[in-house]
mmCIF file of C-alpha atoms in Angstrom:
data_model
loop_
_atom_site.group_PDB
_atom_site.id
_atom_site.type_symbol
_atom_site.label_atom_id
_atom_site.label_comp_id
_atom_site.label_asym_id
_atom_site.label_seq_id
_atom_site.Cartn_x
_atom_site.Cartn_y
_atom_site.Cartn_z
ATOM 1 C CA UNK A 2 -174.625 -136.566 -68.919
ATOM 2 C CA UNK A 3 -175.041 -139.876 -70.772
ATOM 3 C CA UNK A 4 -178.268 -140.736 -72.496
ATOM 4 C CA UNK A 5 -180.286 -143.045 -70.246
ATOM 5 C CA UNK A 6 -182.495 -145.804 -71.626
ATOM 6 C CA UNK A 7 -184.667 -147.784 -69.194
ATOM 7 C CA UNK A 8 -186.296 -150.912 -70.639
ATOM 8 C CA UNK A 9 -189.155 -152.636 -68.835
ATOM 9 C CA UNK A 10 -189.366 -156.333 -69.642
ATOM 10 C CA UNK A 11 -191.100 -159.471 -68.414
ATOM 11 C CA UNK A 12 -188.141 -161.519 -69.713
ATOM 12 C CA UNK A 13 -185.034 -159.339 -69.267
ATOM 13 C CA UNK A 14 -182.678 -162.180 -70.256
ATOM 14 C CA UNK A 15 -183.767 -161.685 -73.872
ATOM 15 C CA UNK A 16 -182.173 -158.225 -73.862
ATOM 16 C CA UNK A 17 -178.873 -158.856 -72.148
ATOM 17 C CA UNK A 18 -176.940 -160.369 -75.051
ATOM 18 C CA UNK A 19 -177.831 -157.924 -77.853
ATOM 19 C CA UNK A 20 -177.122 -154.929 -75.604
ATOM 20 C CA UNK A 21 -173.860 -156.174 -74.056
ATOM 21 C CA UNK A 22 -171.636 -156.670 -77.091
ATOM 22 C CA UNK A 23 -169.978 -154.733 -79.902
ATOM 23 C CA UNK A 24 -171.000 -151.091 -80.391
ATOM 24 C CA UNK A 25 -173.642 -151.137 -77.652
ATOM 25 C CA UNK A 26 -171.155 -152.347 -75.069
ATOM 26 C CA UNK A 27 -168.547 -149.800 -76.159
ATOM 27 C CA UNK A 28 -171.123 -147.014 -75.929
ATOM 28 C CA UNK A 29 -171.796 -147.989 -72.318
ATOM 29 C CA UNK A 30 -168.119 -148.468 -71.485
ATOM 30 C CA UNK A 31 -167.418 -144.945 -72.779
ATOM 31 C CA UNK A 32 -170.133 -143.560 -70.524
ATOM 32 C CA UNK A 33 -172.094 -142.199 -73.495
ATOM 33 C CA UNK A 34 -175.256 -144.198 -72.869
ATOM 34 C CA UNK A 35 -176.643 -145.952 -69.812
ATOM 35 C CA UNK A 36 -178.954 -148.884 -70.506
ATOM 36 C CA UNK A 37 -180.959 -150.340 -67.620
ATOM 37 C CA UNK A 38 -183.162 -153.404 -67.922
ATOM 38 C CA UNK A 39 -185.956 -153.513 -65.348
ATOM 39 C CA UNK A 40 -187.553 -156.845 -64.500
ATOM 40 C CA UNK A 41 -191.314 -156.272 -64.430
ATOM 41 C CA UNK A 42 -191.725 -159.318 -62.169
ATOM 42 C CA UNK A 43 -190.290 -157.244 -59.325
ATOM 43 C CA UNK A 44 -193.525 -155.246 -59.442
ATOM 44 C CA UNK A 45 -195.789 -158.272 -59.892
ATOM 45 C CA UNK A 46 -198.760 -158.950 -57.638
ATOM 46 C CA UNK A 47 -198.994 -161.559 -54.917
ATOM 47 C CA UNK A 48 -196.597 -164.347 -53.974
ATOM 48 C CA UNK A 49 -196.232 -165.430 -57.616
ATOM 49 C CA UNK A 50 -195.447 -161.920 -58.882
ATOM 50 C CA UNK A 51 -198.348 -162.008 -61.322
ATOM 51 C CA UNK A 52 -198.116 -159.594 -64.262
ATOM 52 C CA UNK A 53 -200.826 -160.902 -66.608
ATOM 53 C CA UNK A 54 -204.485 -161.901 -66.439
ATOM 54 C CA UNK A 55 -207.428 -162.960 -68.597
ATOM 55 C CA UNK A 56 -208.938 -160.248 -70.756
ATOM 56 C CA UNK A 57 -212.345 -158.764 -70.012
ATOM 57 C CA UNK A 58 -214.996 -159.840 -72.499
ATOM 58 C CA UNK A 59 -213.340 -163.186 -73.129
ATOM 59 C CA UNK A 60 -211.006 -164.195 -75.913
ATOM 60 C CA UNK A 61 -207.774 -166.096 -76.357
ATOM 61 C CA UNK A 62 -204.569 -164.841 -74.817
ATOM 62 C CA UNK A 63 -203.536 -163.070 -71.643
ATOM 63 C CA UNK A 64 -203.105 -159.315 -71.143
ATOM 64 C CA UNK A 65 -200.351 -157.562 -69.215
ATOM 65 C CA UNK A 66 -202.002 -156.060 -66.131
ATOM 66 C CA UNK A 67 -202.144 -152.326 -65.576
ATOM 67 C CA UNK A 68 -201.158 -152.339 -61.899
ATOM 68 C CA UNK A 69 -197.637 -153.862 -62.091
ATOM 69 C CA UNK A 70 -196.812 -151.785 -65.170
ATOM 70 C CA UNK A 71 -198.094 -148.562 -63.632
ATOM 71 C CA UNK A 72 -196.189 -149.211 -60.391
ATOM 72 C CA UNK A 73 -192.980 -149.819 -62.331
ATOM 73 C CA UNK A 74 -193.377 -146.771 -64.569
ATOM 74 C CA UNK A 75 -194.374 -144.587 -61.625
ATOM 75 C CA UNK A 76 -191.313 -145.679 -59.631
ATOM 76 C CA UNK A 77 -189.004 -144.805 -62.540
ATOM 77 C CA UNK A 78 -190.695 -141.451 -63.137
ATOM 78 C CA UNK A 79 -190.251 -140.587 -59.456
ATOM 79 C CA UNK A 80 -186.465 -140.673 -59.971
ATOM 80 C CA UNK A 81 -186.198 -138.672 -63.227
ATOM 81 C CA UNK A 82 -188.116 -137.083 -66.065
ATOM 82 C CA UNK A 83 -188.464 -138.875 -69.393
ATOM 83 C CA UNK A 84 -188.797 -137.228 -72.778
ATOM 84 C CA UNK A 85 -190.517 -140.337 -74.105
ATOM 85 C CA UNK A 86 -192.259 -143.400 -72.686
ATOM 86 C CA UNK A 87 -192.259 -145.794 -75.633
ATOM 87 C CA UNK A 88 -194.349 -148.909 -76.121
ATOM 88 C CA UNK A 89 -193.086 -151.420 -78.692
ATOM 89 C CA UNK A 90 -196.092 -152.648 -80.657
ATOM 90 C CA UNK A 91 -196.724 -153.845 -84.252
ATOM 91 C CA UNK A 92 -199.360 -151.137 -84.751
ATOM 92 C CA UNK A 93 -197.096 -148.261 -83.659
ATOM 93 C CA UNK A 94 -195.290 -145.725 -85.823
ATOM 94 C CA UNK A 95 -192.843 -147.506 -88.105
ATOM 95 C CA UNK A 96 -189.230 -147.046 -87.008
ATOM 96 C CA UNK A 97 -187.174 -145.166 -89.580
ATOM 97 C CA UNK A 98 -183.957 -143.177 -89.637
ATOM 98 C CA UNK A 99 -185.700 -139.869 -88.998
ATOM 99 C CA UNK A 100 -187.280 -141.224 -85.810
ATOM 100 C CA UNK A 101 -183.970 -142.699 -84.642
ATOM 101 C CA UNK A 102 -182.294 -139.332 -85.243
ATOM 102 C CA UNK A 103 -184.956 -137.535 -83.214
ATOM 103 C CA UNK A 104 -184.710 -139.968 -80.298
ATOM 104 C CA UNK A 105 -180.890 -139.854 -80.283
ATOM 105 C CA UNK A 106 -180.907 -136.304 -78.871
ATOM 106 C CA UNK A 107 -183.074 -137.312 -75.907
ATOM 107 C CA UNK A 108 -181.777 -137.341 -72.357
ATOM 108 C CA UNK A 109 -183.926 -140.096 -70.838
ATOM 109 C CA UNK A 110 -186.268 -142.513 -72.566
ATOM 110 C CA UNK A 111 -188.260 -145.439 -71.218
ATOM 111 C CA UNK A 112 -189.195 -148.446 -73.349
ATOM 112 C CA UNK A 113 -191.929 -150.933 -72.494
ATOM 113 C CA UNK A 114 -191.764 -154.405 -74.037
ATOM 114 C CA UNK A 115 -195.159 -155.991 -74.550
ATOM 115 C CA UNK A 116 -196.041 -159.668 -74.200
ATOM 116 C CA UNK A 117 -199.023 -161.978 -74.600
ATOM 117 C CA UNK A 118 -201.928 -160.074 -76.236
ATOM 118 C CA UNK A 119 -200.422 -156.738 -75.239
ATOM 119 C CA UNK A 120 -200.912 -154.314 -72.368
ATOM 120 C CA UNK A 121 -204.053 -152.994 -70.725
ATOM 121 C CA UNK A 122 -205.149 -150.259 -73.121
ATOM 122 C CA UNK A 123 -205.599 -147.704 -70.361
ATOM 123 C CA UNK A 124 -201.816 -147.446 -70.213
ATOM 124 C CA UNK A 125 -201.686 -146.676 -73.923
ATOM 125 C CA UNK A 126 -204.330 -144.031 -73.474
ATOM 126 C CA UNK A 127 -203.003 -142.289 -70.363
ATOM 127 C CA UNK A 128 -199.297 -143.120 -69.833
ATOM 128 C CA UNK A 129 -197.523 -144.100 -73.056
ATOM 129 C CA UNK A 130 -196.272 -141.100 -75.046
ATOM 130 C CA UNK A 131 -194.996 -142.873 -78.173
ATOM 131 C CA UNK A 132 -195.701 -146.212 -79.852
ATOM 132 C CA UNK A 133 -193.067 -147.708 -82.151
ATOM 133 C CA UNK A 134 -193.090 -150.683 -84.519
ATOM 134 C CA UNK A 135 -190.186 -152.310 -86.357
ATOM 135 C CA UNK A 136 -192.549 -153.862 -88.896
ATOM 136 C CA UNK A 137 -196.051 -155.108 -89.522
ATOM 137 C CA UNK A 138 -195.555 -158.556 -88.047
ATOM 138 C CA UNK A 139 -195.921 -160.099 -84.605
ATOM 139 C CA UNK A 140 -193.035 -161.255 -82.401
ATOM 140 C CA UNK A 141 -193.235 -163.302 -79.205
ATOM 141 C CA UNK A 142 -192.478 -160.152 -77.246
ATOM 142 C CA UNK A 143 -191.201 -156.618 -77.536
ATOM 143 C CA UNK A 144 -187.637 -157.326 -76.387
ATOM 144 C CA UNK A 145 -186.108 -157.940 -79.814
ATOM 145 C CA UNK A 146 -187.896 -154.887 -81.180
ATOM 146 C CA UNK A 147 -186.629 -152.804 -78.246
ATOM 147 C CA UNK A 148 -183.065 -153.991 -78.905
ATOM 148 C CA UNK A 149 -183.393 -152.886 -82.538
ATOM 149 C CA UNK A 150 -184.653 -149.471 -81.449
ATOM 150 C CA UNK A 151 -181.872 -148.996 -78.890
ATOM 151 C CA UNK A 152 -179.180 -150.012 -81.371
ATOM 152 C CA UNK A 153 -180.493 -147.663 -84.057
ATOM 153 C CA UNK A 154 -180.603 -144.750 -81.592
ATOM 154 C CA UNK A 155 -177.473 -145.258 -79.473
ATOM 155 C CA UNK A 156 -175.110 -145.582 -82.458
ATOM 156 C CA UNK A 157 -176.041 -142.014 -83.444
ATOM 157 C CA UNK A 158 -174.816 -140.496 -80.188
ATOM 158 C CA UNK A 159 -171.608 -138.517 -80.861
ATOM 159 C CA UNK A 160 -168.548 -140.531 -79.874
ATOM 160 C CA UNK A 161 -170.196 -143.955 -79.983
ATOM 161 C CA UNK A 162 -168.777 -144.820 -83.403
ATOM 162 C CA UNK A 163 -165.020 -144.655 -83.858
ATOM 163 C CA UNK A 164 -165.365 -142.625 -87.060
ATOM 164 C CA UNK A 165 -167.420 -139.555 -86.163
ATOM 165 C CA UNK A 166 -168.769 -139.353 -89.714
ATOM 166 C CA UNK A 167 -169.811 -142.998 -90.071
ATOM 167 C CA UNK A 168 -173.431 -142.552 -88.998
ATOM 168 C CA UNK A 169 -173.832 -139.550 -91.289
ATOM 169 C CA UNK A 170 -173.347 -141.767 -94.329
ATOM 170 C CA UNK A 171 -175.641 -144.607 -93.291
ATOM 171 C CA UNK A 172 -178.488 -145.588 -95.559
ATOM 172 C CA UNK A 173 -181.579 -143.371 -95.197
ATOM 173 C CA UNK A 174 -179.786 -140.496 -93.422
ATOM 174 C CA UNK A 175 -180.601 -138.346 -96.460
ATOM 175 C CA UNK A 176 -183.495 -140.545 -97.666
ATOM 176 C CA UNK A 177 -181.071 -142.385 -99.957
ATOM 177 C CA UNK A 178 -179.757 -145.936 -99.792
ATOM 178 C CA UNK A 179 -176.015 -146.089 -99.166
ATOM 179 C CA UNK A 180 -173.748 -146.746 -102.182
ATOM 180 C CA UNK A 181 -171.894 -150.066 -102.641
ATOM 181 C CA UNK A 182 -168.677 -150.530 -100.683
ATOM 182 C CA UNK A 183 -165.574 -152.640 -101.369
ATOM 183 C CA UNK A 184 -162.320 -153.658 -99.708
ATOM 184 C CA UNK A 185 -159.232 -155.741 -100.547
ATOM 185 C CA UNK A 186 -158.422 -157.684 -102.635
ATOM 186 C CA UNK A 187 -158.892 -155.588 -105.756
ATOM 187 C CA UNK A 188 -159.611 -158.739 -107.808
ATOM 188 C CA UNK A 189 -161.424 -161.823 -106.545
ATOM 189 C CA UNK A 190 -162.885 -164.719 -108.499
ATOM 190 C CA UNK A 191 -162.796 -162.555 -111.624
ATOM 191 C CA UNK A 192 -164.783 -159.789 -109.952
ATOM 192 C CA UNK A 193 -163.173 -156.339 -109.892
ATOM 193 C CA UNK A 194 -163.552 -153.301 -107.677
ATOM 194 C CA UNK A 195 -164.851 -150.301 -109.715
ATOM 195 C CA UNK A 196 -161.839 -148.434 -111.081
ATOM 196 C CA UNK A 197 -163.182 -145.060 -109.936
ATOM 197 C CA UNK A 198 -162.625 -146.085 -106.303
ATOM 198 C CA UNK A 199 -158.960 -146.728 -107.035
ATOM 199 C CA UNK A 200 -158.421 -143.407 -108.804
ATOM 200 C CA UNK A 201 -157.654 -141.320 -105.707
ATOM 201 C CA UNK A 202 -159.815 -138.513 -107.169
ATOM 202 C CA UNK A 203 -161.989 -137.523 -104.210
ATOM 203 C CA UNK A 204 -164.535 -135.429 -106.122
ATOM 204 C CA UNK A 205 -165.086 -138.084 -108.800
ATOM 205 C CA UNK A 206 -165.454 -140.756 -106.128
ATOM 206 C CA UNK A 207 -167.980 -138.611 -104.219
ATOM 207 C CA UNK A 208 -169.953 -137.988 -107.438
ATOM 208 C CA UNK A 209 -169.920 -141.718 -108.250
ATOM 209 C CA UNK A 210 -171.169 -142.615 -104.782
ATOM 210 C CA UNK A 211 -173.951 -140.043 -105.027
ATOM 211 C CA UNK A 212 -175.017 -141.465 -108.387
ATOM 212 C CA UNK A 213 -174.960 -145.013 -107.034
ATOM 213 C CA UNK A 214 -177.050 -144.014 -104.001
ATOM 214 C CA UNK A 215 -179.638 -142.355 -106.202
ATOM 215 C CA UNK A 216 -179.693 -145.293 -108.616
ATOM 216 C CA UNK A 217 -180.152 -147.838 -105.811
ATOM 217 C CA UNK A 218 -182.877 -145.751 -104.187
ATOM 218 C CA UNK A 219 -184.814 -145.381 -107.445
ATOM 219 C CA UNK A 220 -184.502 -149.104 -108.147
ATOM 220 C CA UNK A 221 -185.853 -149.914 -104.690
ATOM 221 C CA UNK A 222 -188.814 -147.597 -105.200
ATOM 222 C CA UNK A 223 -189.551 -149.117 -108.604
ATOM 223 C CA UNK A 224 -189.299 -152.625 -107.158
ATOM 224 C CA UNK A 225 -191.789 -151.695 -104.444
ATOM 225 C CA UNK A 226 -194.184 -150.310 -107.071
ATOM 226 C CA UNK A 227 -193.882 -153.567 -108.949
ATOM 227 C CA UNK A 228 -194.970 -155.475 -105.831
#
């Protein structure tokens, strides 16, 4: 069975392009992942399909209403079980490689994209099972963040990448930054490819790459300390 990812959005058009090209499209074409974008407006209230309202207690900004969201989530849950119901929010758990790895072995996940000032907090308290952030900054909505999450997870599913080992050597898979990479030509503008990579000696190349990964990781940590 393919992994199924259902994404609830108030503006589904924002998700169609990033999830319908390149690796994400190939993953779907191969039947390895099924990505469904659900238009929240279909569950909106009244003739105008309302999905947001003023917040209790006053204050600037609208809040996504609990009723349309609950109806949408409830309808999806009636069709299948979900390992995770994820809300994309700046104050969620920061997305990292370990989290992407854990989610990649799921069968079904649901992702809710926030808008305006966020969602009615009763949903976060009683319905949402995981909250994820791609950084401590605010976007216009959760769609771009959801696309980042889906890309980081779906590419880890076996068979999605052409080279079955590619994802294993990504940065952060072993808490190390990936080593530098090079391709032809060997010389360009006076800049040369490291000779070790041209040696054909697999063990020496592997040792060099390990050293470079460690060196880059330590430099990054020292740079962060300096900040």
